[in-house]
Amino acid sequence: MLVAVDLVVLTVRNDRLLILTIDRGVDPFRGQAALPGGFVRPDEDLLDAAERELSEETGLSELRVHLEQLATYGHPDRDPRRVISIAHLALVPDAADPTAGGDAAAARWTAVGDLLDDPGRLAFDHHRILSDGVERARAKLEYSPLATAFCSEAFTIGELRQVYEAVWDTEIDPRNFHRKVSKTPGFVVETGATTTRQGGRPAKLYRRGPAELLHPPMLRP
Amino acid sequence: MLVAVDLVVLTVRNDRLLILTIDRGVDPFRGQAALPGGFVRPDEDLLDAAERELSEETGLSELRVHLEQLATYGHPDRDPRRVISIAHLALVPDAADPTAGGDAAAARWTAVGDLLDDPGRLAFDHHRILSDGVERARAKLEYSPLATAFCSEAFTIGELRQVYEAVWDTEIDPRNFHRKVSKTPGFVVETGATTTRQGGRPAKLYRRGPAELLHPPMLRP
DNA sequence: CCAATAGTGTCTTTCAGACACTATATA
DNA sequence: TATATAGTGTCTGAAAGACACTATTGG
């Protein structure tokens, strides 16, 4: 049985949640959009394989990438070659555009909303994997500080709020959000600097704090 | 590469969380305790393979078993034969004792607390899989009605509380618990019957309700 | 000046936890 | 009777959501 890893790579750009898709350069599904991925090597750990494929097929530098296992898909009919795939979820800051490589003929960012609405656009069972990945990301933003993985090293609380709004596809009251984030221990720490890059009154800049879990959590509306 | 499924099968008996372990009847690790599991057949879906192994190796009837995928373990050194394993989590009501079969020389219930304290008791990386499975079960009891999977068809709120106490290894105030469960929409529905099997005043019997998610959740202390 | 964003304070509602109190069974 | 469990009510504190208000920039 063949064993592969696939990747749901998400970023937030211009207040929209985007996913990295490739155009397949080989059969099956040659020419169709798909998630990046590839076969696991015999002496390789699963997470290492996912990191390698991310680098090979998309050219994304692996710095500041959050990567975790998502789920495994193994229905006998999901791939004519009988491949089981361990899907992974990657969250990256708004980055330079990806460059295709490996078995990928092209690599680009695609709006998640458009793909969710069109189950036939992606090859294999990748629409299902995408749905599961997006739901995982949405859930993790509630109880973990992972939203910071979408931000640059130093960010304002307004920028962090825009990440939540893009991933959850909701509007959030800026004043309550500010109070919650700054009162949740270890979520963010001040850098001491400020910025006016969002316009208006200068905003304090923050880095991700030491907390792994948010107490209390940030709940979706 | 070989592909297997392993099972973390949990139940609650006498206020303790128990896990189903087998004694391996074949190499490697012949004679040592391990989680039940086995190889996936070429034409088989992963969840089907997990169900089949549960039935073959432990003889547990599959009725009223909650089964879900847990995570996939694929480190190159985890098994000398280079096996990746898709672990599954099963929650079953306090059931008859299991009967060994397949590659299992014996099958029994073991206290989870004892196994967690002794990382060397289980073969392969099964201690790690057990830890992940127990943590998943503990987390799911917070926001899903899955605690009912440990109860018989009709149960009292006191029995449901004992499930939470056993899985979380904590004490819960019976009065606050009662109020929370009965006010969470769709968690449980009255059967109309009562029982005195717990002693004291007769308690109403409930069945699991239609809710898939608990609003508000039952939070751990 | 105005418009925009940042940040604080206040009010109301909801819910968790502590615990007094009542209800109904068995010994 | 005592004792056990079931179930309700009440209080307090934490936190969420709505939103008034002030602060500080750029145009």
Short mmCIF file of C-alpha atoms (C1' of nucleotides) in Angstrom, two decimals:
data_model
loop_
_atom_site.label_atom_id
_atom_site.label_comp_id
_atom_site.label_asym_id
_atom_site.label_seq_id
_atom_site.Cartn_x
_atom_site.Cartn_y
_atom_site.Cartn_z
CA MET A 1 0.00 0.00 0.00
CA LEU A 2 1.31 3.46 -0.89
CA VAL A 3 1.60 6.10 1.80
CA ALA A 4 1.51 9.83 1.06
CA VAL A 5 1.20 13.11 2.91
CA ASP A 6 -1.04 15.94 1.74
CA LEU A 7 -1.01 19.52 2.96
CA VAL A 8 -3.70 22.04 3.78
CA VAL A 9 -1.61 25.23 3.79
CA LEU A 10 -3.55 28.27 4.97
CA THR A 11 -2.72 31.95 5.14
CA VAL A 12 -4.63 35.22 5.60
CA ARG A 13 -4.16 37.98 3.07
CA ASN A 14 -6.29 41.09 2.60
CA ASP A 15 -8.79 39.87 5.19
CA ARG A 16 -9.39 36.61 3.30
CA LEU A 17 -8.49 33.05 4.20
CA LEU A 18 -6.43 31.53 1.38
CA ILE A 19 -5.26 27.99 0.71
CA LEU A 20 -2.29 26.86 -1.30
CA THR A 21 -3.23 24.72 -4.30
CA ILE A 22 -1.11 23.23 -7.03
CA ASP A 23 -1.91 22.08 -10.54
CA ARG A 24 -1.04 18.43 -10.89
CA GLY A 25 1.78 17.78 -13.36
CA VAL A 26 1.34 13.99 -13.42
CA ASP A 27 -1.48 11.47 -13.71
CA PRO A 28 -3.97 10.79 -12.26
CA PHE A 29 -5.86 14.10 -12.39
CA ARG A 30 -3.04 15.71 -14.45
CA GLY A 31 -3.77 19.40 -14.91
CA GLN A 32 -6.38 19.60 -12.17
CA ALA A 33 -6.07 21.62 -9.00
CA ALA A 34 -5.13 19.66 -5.87
CA LEU A 35 -3.50 19.98 -2.50
CA PRO A 36 0.29 19.77 -2.45
CA GLY A 37 1.66 16.45 -1.25
CA GLY A 38 3.68 13.41 -2.15
CA PHE A 39 4.87 10.00 -1.09
CA VAL A 40 6.54 9.33 2.24
CA ARG A 41 10.08 7.97 1.95
CA PRO A 42 10.85 4.66 3.66
CA ASP A 43 13.10 6.14 6.34
CA GLU A 44 11.14 9.32 6.91
CA ASP A 45 8.83 10.43 9.72
CA LEU A 46 5.41 11.69 8.65
CA LEU A 47 5.89 15.27 9.83
CA ASP A 48 9.28 15.41 8.10
CA ALA A 49 7.68 14.22 4.86
CA ALA A 50 5.07 16.96 5.12
CA GLU A 51 7.78 19.58 5.69
CA ARG A 52 9.77 18.31 2.73
CA GLU A 53 6.78 18.33 0.39
CA LEU A 54 5.85 21.82 1.49
CA SER A 55 9.33 22.96 0.61
CA GLU A 56 9.65 20.98 -2.64
CA GLU A 57 6.26 21.68 -4.17
CA THR A 58 5.67 25.25 -3.07
CA GLY A 59 9.06 26.74 -2.26
CA LEU A 60 7.78 28.17 1.01
CA SER A 61 10.54 28.72 3.50
CA GLU A 62 9.80 26.64 6.54
CA LEU A 63 10.52 29.42 9.00
CA ARG A 64 7.57 30.38 11.21
CA VAL A 65 5.33 27.66 9.80
CA HIS A 66 3.00 25.88 12.16
CA LEU A 67 2.60 22.27 11.03
CA GLU A 68 0.47 19.55 12.62
CA GLN A 69 -1.13 16.30 11.60
CA LEU A 70 -4.76 16.62 10.54
CA ALA A 71 -6.24 13.18 9.74
CA THR A 72 -5.66 10.13 7.55
CA TYR A 73 -7.74 9.29 4.51
CA GLY A 74 -7.69 5.72 3.29
CA HIS A 75 -10.86 4.80 1.45
CA PRO A 76 -9.94 2.14 -1.15
CA ASP A 77 -11.42 4.21 -4.00
CA ARG A 78 -9.91 7.58 -3.09
CA ASP A 79 -6.95 7.05 -5.46
CA PRO A 80 -6.75 4.47 -8.29
CA ARG A 81 -3.23 3.52 -7.12
CA ARG A 82 -4.49 2.59 -3.58
CA VAL A 83 -2.81 5.41 -1.69
CA ILE A 84 -3.54 6.32 1.90
CA SER A 85 -2.81 9.91 2.75
CA ILE A 86 -1.89 11.45 6.08
CA ALA A 87 -3.15 15.02 5.72
CA HIS A 88 -1.37 17.84 7.54
CA LEU A 89 -2.40 21.36 8.40
CA ALA A 90 0.06 24.23 7.92
CA LEU A 91 -0.54 27.82 9.00
CA VAL A 92 1.81 30.42 7.53
CA PRO A 93 2.06 34.22 7.70
CA ASP A 94 1.09 36.23 4.63
CA ALA A 95 4.09 35.22 2.54
CA ALA A 96 5.59 35.68 -0.86
CA ASP A 97 3.81 33.79 -3.61
CA PRO A 98 4.72 30.13 -3.82
CA THR A 99 6.83 28.67 -6.62
CA ALA A 100 5.91 25.32 -8.11
CA GLY A 101 8.31 22.37 -8.01
CA GLY A 102 8.35 18.59 -7.85
CA ASP A 103 5.22 17.11 -9.39
CA ALA A 104 3.42 20.46 -9.28
CA ALA A 105 3.01 22.35 -12.54
CA ALA A 106 1.86 25.50 -10.76
CA ALA A 107 1.28 26.71 -7.21
CA ARG A 108 -0.98 29.54 -6.11
CA TRP A 109 -3.14 30.93 -3.32
CA THR A 110 -6.88 30.32 -3.73
CA ALA A 111 -9.76 31.74 -1.69
CA VAL A 112 -11.00 29.07 0.71
CA GLY A 113 -14.60 30.25 0.37
CA ASP A 114 -14.60 29.64 -3.38
CA LEU A 115 -13.22 26.12 -3.00
CA LEU A 116 -15.62 25.19 -0.22
CA ASP A 117 -18.52 26.17 -2.48
CA ASP A 118 -17.32 23.98 -5.36
CA PRO A 119 -16.72 20.37 -4.30
CA GLY A 120 -15.56 19.34 -7.80
CA ARG A 121 -12.64 21.74 -8.20
CA LEU A 122 -10.05 19.70 -6.34
CA ALA A 123 -8.74 16.26 -7.31
CA PHE A 124 -9.18 13.07 -5.24
CA ASP A 125 -10.99 13.60 -1.92
CA HIS A 126 -9.14 16.87 -1.42
CA HIS A 127 -12.33 18.88 -0.99
CA ARG A 128 -13.12 16.82 2.06
CA ILE A 129 -9.58 17.21 3.39
CA LEU A 130 -9.80 20.97 2.85
CA SER A 131 -13.10 21.12 4.76
CA ASP A 132 -11.66 19.18 7.65
CA GLY A 133 -8.54 21.36 7.70
CA VAL A 134 -10.47 24.61 7.71
CA GLU A 135 -12.72 23.36 10.48
CA ARG A 136 -9.67 22.34 12.51
CA ALA A 137 -8.11 25.76 12.05
CA ARG A 138 -11.34 27.49 13.06
CA ALA A 139 -11.63 25.34 16.16
CA LYS A 140 -7.99 25.77 17.17
CA LEU A 141 -8.26 29.54 17.10
CA GLU A 142 -10.72 29.22 19.95
CA TYR A 143 -8.54 27.55 22.53
CA SER A 144 -4.97 28.06 21.30
CA PRO A 145 -2.88 31.11 20.37
CA LEU A 146 -2.41 29.76 16.83
CA ALA A 147 -3.92 32.83 15.20
CA THR A 148 -0.49 34.38 15.75
CA ALA A 149 0.92 31.88 13.23
CA PHE A 150 -0.84 33.92 10.53
CA CYS A 151 0.72 37.20 11.70
CA SER A 152 4.17 38.63 11.19
CA GLU A 153 6.58 38.41 14.11
CA ALA A 154 5.27 41.67 15.61
CA PHE A 155 1.59 42.49 15.18
CA THR A 156 -1.09 44.75 16.53
CA ILE A 157 -4.20 43.50 18.27
CA GLY A 158 -6.20 44.90 15.36
CA GLU A 159 -4.23 42.73 12.95
CA LEU A 160 -4.80 39.71 15.16
CA ARG A 161 -8.51 40.48 15.14
CA GLN A 162 -8.51 40.60 11.34
CA VAL A 163 -7.05 37.08 11.34
CA TYR A 164 -9.90 35.83 13.51
CA GLU A 165 -12.42 37.61 11.32
CA ALA A 166 -10.97 36.10 8.13
CA VAL A 167 -10.72 32.54 9.44
CA TRP A 168 -14.12 32.56 11.12
CA ASP A 169 -15.75 34.70 8.43
CA THR A 170 -17.42 36.87 11.06
CA GLU A 171 -17.18 40.38 12.45
CA ILE A 172 -15.83 40.85 15.95
CA ASP A 173 -16.27 43.88 18.20
CA PRO A 174 -12.81 45.49 18.28
CA ARG A 175 -13.17 46.78 21.84
CA ASN A 176 -14.25 43.51 23.42
CA PHE A 177 -11.63 41.65 21.38
CA HIS A 178 -8.93 43.97 22.63
CA ARG A 179 -9.98 43.46 26.24
CA LYS A 180 -10.13 39.67 25.90
CA VAL A 181 -6.77 39.27 24.21
CA SER A 182 -4.92 41.52 26.63
CA LYS A 183 -6.52 39.86 29.67
CA THR A 184 -5.84 36.27 28.58
CA PRO A 185 -2.56 35.33 30.32
CA GLY A 186 0.32 34.52 28.00
CA PHE A 187 -1.54 35.07 24.73
CA VAL A 188 0.52 38.08 23.64
CA VAL A 189 3.35 40.17 25.11
CA GLU A 190 4.15 43.80 24.30
CA THR A 191 7.28 44.48 22.30
CA GLY A 192 7.42 48.09 23.49
CA ALA A 193 7.16 49.47 19.96
CA THR A 194 4.14 50.97 18.23
CA THR A 195 3.04 51.31 14.63
CA THR A 196 0.61 53.40 12.62
CA ARG A 197 0.53 51.04 9.64
CA GLN A 198 -3.19 50.47 10.15
CA GLY A 199 -3.90 54.23 10.26
CA GLY A 200 -5.41 56.11 13.17
CA ARG A 201 -3.95 56.24 16.63
CA PRO A 202 -0.62 54.40 17.01
CA ALA A 203 -1.13 50.80 18.11
CA LYS A 204 1.13 48.82 20.41
CA LEU A 205 3.02 45.95 18.82
CA TYR A 206 2.92 42.48 20.36
CA ARG A 207 4.65 39.14 19.97
CA ARG A 208 3.14 35.72 20.65
CA GLY A 209 3.25 34.91 24.36
CA PRO A 210 4.24 31.68 26.11
CA ALA A 211 0.73 30.23 26.53
CA GLU A 212 -0.05 27.01 24.64
CA LEU A 213 -3.73 27.07 25.64
CA LEU A 214 -6.00 30.07 26.10
CA HIS A 215 -7.75 30.49 29.46
CA PRO A 216 -10.41 31.62 28.96
CA PRO A 217 -10.82 30.58 25.30
CA MET A 218 -11.84 32.93 22.49
CA LEU A 219 -15.25 31.56 21.56
CA ARG A 220 -16.85 31.88 18.13
CA PRO A 221 -20.12 33.87 18.10
CA MET B 1 5.16 0.21 3.57
CA LEU B 2 2.79 -1.73 5.85
CA VAL B 3 -0.38 -0.10 7.10
CA ALA B 4 -2.11 -1.11 10.30
CA VAL B 5 -4.85 0.11 12.62
CA ASP B 6 -4.53 0.13 16.40
CA LEU B 7 -7.32 0.61 18.91
CA VAL B 8 -7.62 2.51 22.17
CA VAL B 9 -10.76 0.89 23.58
CA LEU B 10 -12.01 2.56 26.75
CA THR B 11 -14.77 1.75 29.18
CA VAL B 12 -15.78 2.78 32.71
CA ARG B 13 -16.33 0.11 35.34
CA ASN B 14 -16.60 0.60 39.10
CA ASP B 15 -15.75 4.27 38.80
CA ARG B 16 -12.47 3.55 37.02
CA LEU B 17 -11.41 4.20 33.44
CA LEU B 18 -10.27 0.94 31.85
CA ILE B 19 -8.53 0.19 28.56
CA LEU B 20 -8.58 -3.02 26.59
CA THR B 21 -5.13 -4.57 26.18
CA ILE B 22 -4.06 -7.82 24.59
CA ASP B 23 -1.03 -10.02 25.01
CA ARG B 24 0.77 -10.33 21.72
CA GLY B 25 0.78 -13.85 20.32
CA VAL B 26 3.31 -13.15 17.56
CA ASP B 27 6.65 -11.38 17.14
CA PRO B 28 7.79 -8.70 17.58
CA PHE B 29 7.03 -8.14 21.28
CA ARG B 30 5.48 -11.63 21.57
CA GLY B 31 4.01 -12.07 25.05
CA GLN B 32 4.02 -8.37 25.89
CA ALA B 33 0.92 -6.27 26.50
CA ALA B 34 -0.17 -4.07 23.60
CA LEU B 35 -3.15 -2.36 22.08
CA PRO B 36 -5.33 -4.51 19.84
CA GLY B 37 -4.84 -3.92 16.13
CA GLY B 38 -3.80 -5.41 12.84
CA PHE B 39 -3.09 -4.82 9.20
CA VAL B 40 -5.48 -3.06 6.88
CA ARG B 41 -6.67 -5.19 3.96
CA PRO B 42 -6.11 -3.84 0.45
CA ASP B 43 -9.80 -3.23 -0.29
CA GLU B 44 -10.78 -2.01 3.15
CA ASP B 45 -11.54 1.43 4.54
CA LEU B 46 -9.65 2.41 7.69
CA LEU B 47 -12.67 2.60 9.97
CA ASP B 48 -13.86 -0.77 8.69
CA ALA B 49 -10.47 -2.27 9.48
CA ALA B 50 -10.64 -0.89 13.01
CA GLU B 51 -14.12 -2.37 13.49
CA ARG B 52 -12.98 -5.73 12.17
CA GLU B 53 -9.93 -5.85 14.43
CA LEU B 54 -12.03 -4.89 17.43
CA SER B 55 -14.33 -7.78 16.70
CA GLU B 56 -11.60 -10.30 15.80
CA GLU B 57 -9.14 -9.65 18.61
CA THR B 58 -11.48 -8.88 21.47
CA GLY B 59 -14.86 -10.40 20.59
CA LEU B 60 -16.67 -7.21 21.58
CA SER B 61 -20.03 -6.89 19.89
CA GLU B 62 -19.96 -3.76 17.81
CA LEU B 63 -23.36 -2.55 18.95
CA ARG B 64 -23.33 0.81 20.73
CA VAL B 65 -19.61 1.34 20.18
CA HIS B 66 -18.40 4.83 19.41
CA LEU B 67 -15.46 4.61 17.02
CA GLU B 68 -13.43 7.48 15.60
CA GLN B 69 -9.99 8.04 14.13
CA LEU B 70 -7.41 9.27 16.62
CA ALA B 71 -4.08 9.93 14.88
CA THR B 72 -1.46 8.25 12.71
CA TYR B 73 1.93 7.14 13.98
CA GLY B 74 4.65 6.64 11.40
CA HIS B 75 8.11 7.11 12.87
CA PRO B 76 10.51 4.84 10.95
CA ASP B 77 11.71 3.17 14.16
CA ARG B 78 8.33 2.57 15.77
CA ASP B 79 8.15 -0.99 14.40
CA PRO B 80 11.05 -3.05 12.99
CA ARG B 81 8.86 -4.03 10.02
CA ARG B 82 8.24 -0.37 9.02
CA VAL B 83 4.57 -0.19 9.85
CA ILE B 84 2.55 2.97 10.02
CA SER B 85 -0.47 2.75 12.27
CA ILE B 86 -3.73 4.67 12.12
CA ALA B 87 -4.87 4.66 15.74
CA HIS B 88 -8.57 4.71 16.54
CA LEU B 89 -10.48 5.54 19.69
CA ALA B 90 -13.40 3.35 20.78
CA LEU B 91 -15.72 4.10 23.70
CA VAL B 92 -17.90 1.20 24.88
CA PRO B 93 -20.36 0.70 27.75
CA ASP B 94 -19.31 -1.46 30.67
CA ALA B 95 -19.43 -4.75 28.81
CA ALA B 96 -18.76 -8.41 29.26
CA ASP B 97 -15.10 -9.33 29.44
CA PRO B 98 -13.38 -9.56 26.07
CA THR B 99 -12.32 -12.85 24.50
CA ALA B 100 -8.97 -13.04 22.73
CA GLY B 101 -8.73 -13.97 19.06
CA GLY B 102 -6.64 -13.44 15.96
CA ASP B 103 -3.04 -12.61 16.89
CA ALA B 104 -3.98 -11.90 20.52
CA ALA B 105 -3.08 -14.52 23.11
CA ALA B 106 -5.20 -12.83 25.77
CA ALA B 107 -7.47 -9.81 26.11
CA ARG B 108 -8.37 -7.98 29.31
CA TRP B 109 -9.36 -4.68 30.83
CA THR B 110 -6.53 -2.72 32.48
CA ALA B 111 -6.72 0.39 34.62
CA VAL B 112 -5.68 3.39 32.53
CA GLY B 113 -4.02 5.09 35.51
CA ASP B 114 -1.65 2.15 36.03
CA LEU B 115 -0.62 2.10 32.37
CA LEU B 116 -0.11 5.85 32.19
CA ASP B 117 2.28 5.62 35.13
CA ASP B 118 4.38 2.89 33.49
CA PRO B 119 5.57 3.87 30.01
CA GLY B 120 7.36 0.53 29.47
CA ARG B 121 4.40 -1.81 29.93
CA LEU B 122 3.03 -1.57 26.41
CA ALA B 123 4.79 -2.67 23.20
CA PHE B 124 5.83 -0.33 20.35
CA ASP B 125 4.81 3.31 20.89
CA HIS B 126 1.51 2.20 22.36
CA HIS B 127 2.02 4.14 25.58
CA ARG B 128 2.07 7.32 23.56
CA ILE B 129 -1.02 6.27 21.60
CA LEU B 130 -2.80 5.48 24.85
CA SER B 131 -1.92 8.91 26.25
CA ASP B 132 -3.21 10.63 23.15
CA GLY B 133 -6.38 8.55 23.20
CA VAL B 134 -7.13 9.26 26.84
CA GLU B 135 -6.52 12.96 26.34
CA ARG B 136 -8.85 12.95 23.32
CA ALA B 137 -11.57 11.22 25.33
CA ARG B 138 -11.15 13.68 28.20
CA ALA B 139 -11.39 16.63 25.82
CA LYS B 140 -14.38 15.27 23.93
CA LEU B 141 -16.39 14.87 27.11
CA GLU B 142 -16.24 18.64 27.44
CA TYR B 143 -17.96 19.64 24.25
CA SER B 144 -19.77 16.53 23.03
CA PRO B 145 -22.32 14.16 24.59
CA LEU B 146 -19.92 11.22 24.19
CA ALA B 147 -19.94 10.39 27.89
CA THR B 148 -23.21 8.65 27.13
CA ALA B 149 -21.25 6.13 25.03
CA PHE B 150 -19.95 4.71 28.32
CA CYS B 151 -23.46 4.32 29.80
CA SER B 152 -26.11 1.73 29.20
CA GLU B 153 -29.01 2.71 26.96
CA ALA B 154 -30.94 4.27 29.87
CA PHE B 155 -28.95 5.93 32.64
CA THR B 156 -29.38 8.30 35.54
CA ILE B 157 -27.68 11.66 35.77
CA GLY B 158 -25.73 10.31 38.72
CA GLU B 159 -24.36 7.49 36.58
CA LEU B 160 -23.43 9.98 33.89
CA ARG B 161 -21.61 12.03 36.51
CA GLN B 162 -19.65 8.97 37.60
CA VAL B 163 -18.48 8.57 34.01
CA TYR B 164 -17.16 12.13 33.99
CA GLU B 165 -15.49 11.61 37.34
CA ALA B 166 -13.79 8.40 36.20
CA VAL B 167 -12.57 9.77 32.86
CA TRP B 168 -11.42 13.09 34.26
CA ASP B 169 -10.23 11.60 37.57
CA THR B 170 -11.89 14.40 39.53
CA GLU B 171 -14.85 14.92 41.84
CA ILE B 172 -17.81 16.88 40.56
CA ASP B 173 -20.52 18.54 42.64
CA PRO B 174 -23.62 16.38 42.01
CA ARG B 175 -26.05 19.29 42.31
CA ASN B 176 -24.31 21.61 39.88
CA PHE B 177 -23.74 18.70 37.49
CA HIS B 178 -27.42 17.84 37.56
CA ARG B 179 -28.40 21.40 36.77
CA LYS B 180 -25.90 21.71 33.92
CA VAL B 181 -26.80 18.45 32.21
CA SER B 182 -30.53 19.03 32.37
CA LYS B 183 -30.21 22.62 31.10
CA THR B 184 -27.94 21.82 28.14
CA PRO B 185 -30.31 21.44 25.19
CA GLY B 186 -30.35 18.00 23.58
CA PHE B 187 -27.81 16.38 25.89
CA VAL B 188 -30.25 13.91 27.47
CA VAL B 189 -33.98 13.20 27.22
CA GLU B 190 -36.16 11.61 29.89
CA THR B 191 -37.40 8.07 29.27
CA GLY B 192 -40.24 8.51 31.77
CA ALA B 193 -39.00 5.63 33.94
CA THR B 194 -37.12 5.81 37.22
CA THR B 195 -34.73 3.51 39.04
CA THR B 196 -33.42 3.01 42.55
CA ARG B 197 -30.38 0.97 41.50
CA GLN B 198 -28.07 3.62 42.92
CA GLY B 199 -29.92 3.62 46.27
CA GLY B 200 -31.64 6.60 47.83
CA ARG B 201 -34.45 8.53 46.22
CA PRO B 202 -35.59 7.14 42.84
CA ALA B 203 -33.77 8.79 39.96
CA LYS B 204 -35.20 9.60 36.55
CA LEU B 205 -33.79 7.60 33.66
CA TYR B 206 -32.51 9.34 30.55
CA ARG B 207 -31.39 8.45 27.05
CA ARG B 208 -28.83 10.30 24.98
CA GLY B 209 -30.41 13.34 23.29
CA PRO B 210 -30.07 14.56 19.71
CA ALA B 211 -27.30 17.13 20.33
CA GLU B 212 -23.93 16.48 18.68
CA LEU B 213 -22.26 19.42 20.44
CA LEU B 214 -22.89 20.74 23.94
CA HIS B 215 -23.86 24.38 24.36
CA PRO B 216 -22.63 25.40 26.81
CA PRO B 217 -19.83 22.83 27.17
CA MET B 218 -19.09 20.85 30.34
CA LEU B 219 -15.70 22.27 31.34
CA ARG B 220 -13.08 20.39 33.34
CA PRO B 221 -12.22 22.02 36.71
"C1'" DC C 1 -11.61 70.60 11.46
"C1'" DC C 2 -12.97 65.26 10.27
"C1'" DA C 3 -12.14 60.36 9.86
"C1'" DA C 4 -9.94 56.46 11.29
"C1'" DT C 5 -8.12 53.26 14.52
"C1'" DA C 6 -6.62 52.34 19.57
"C1'" DG C 7 -7.85 51.65 24.00
"C1'" DT C 8 -10.78 52.03 28.63
"C1'" DG C 9 -14.94 51.81 31.36
"C1'" DT C 10 -19.63 50.36 32.42
"C1'" DC C 11 -23.80 47.85 32.24
"C1'" DT C 12 -26.46 43.54 31.64
"C1'" DT C 13 -26.82 38.74 31.07
"C1'" DT C 14 -25.16 34.20 31.44
"C1'" DC C 15 -23.00 30.66 33.63
"C1'" DA C 16 -19.81 28.20 36.97
"C1'" DG C 17 -19.07 26.87 41.63
"C1'" DA C 18 -20.37 26.72 46.59
"C1'" DC C 19 -23.76 25.20 49.32
"C1'" DA C 20 -28.53 25.41 51.96
"C1'" DC C 21 -32.53 23.02 51.57
"C1'" DT C 22 -36.25 19.71 50.25
"C1'" DA C 23 -37.76 14.92 48.38
"C1'" DT C 24 -37.98 9.96 48.50
"C1'" DA C 25 -36.12 5.72 48.65
"C1'" DT C 26 -33.78 1.61 51.90
"C1'" DA C 27 -32.03 -0.20 56.42
"C1'" DT D 1 -35.38 6.67 63.05
"C1'" DA D 2 -30.79 7.42 60.19
"C1'" DT D 3 -28.62 7.51 55.80
"C1'" DA D 4 -28.20 7.54 51.11
"C1'" DT D 5 -29.07 9.63 46.66
"C1'" DA D 6 -32.09 12.95 43.80
"C1'" DG D 7 -33.27 17.31 42.72
"C1'" DT D 8 -34.18 22.66 43.41
"C1'" DG D 9 -32.99 27.29 44.85
"C1'" DT D 10 -29.88 31.01 45.92
"C1'" DC D 11 -25.78 33.56 46.22
"C1'" DT D 12 -21.24 35.22 44.33
"C1'" DG D 13 -17.83 35.97 41.05
"C1'" DA D 14 -16.06 35.59 36.22
"C1'" DA D 15 -16.65 36.58 31.77
"C1'" DA D 16 -19.19 37.76 27.28
"C1'" DG D 17 -21.51 41.11 24.51
"C1'" DA D 18 -23.32 45.82 23.75
"C1'" DC D 19 -21.79 50.17 23.56
"C1'" DA D 20 -20.48 55.11 25.57
"C1'" DC D 21 -16.43 57.47 25.91
"C1'" DT D 22 -11.56 59.11 25.51
"C1'" DA D 23 -6.85 59.08 22.96
"C1'" DT D 24 -3.89 59.88 19.10
"C1'" DT D 25 -2.72 59.70 14.64
"C1'" DG D 26 -3.22 61.48 9.31
"C1'" DG D 27 -5.60 64.27 5.86
#
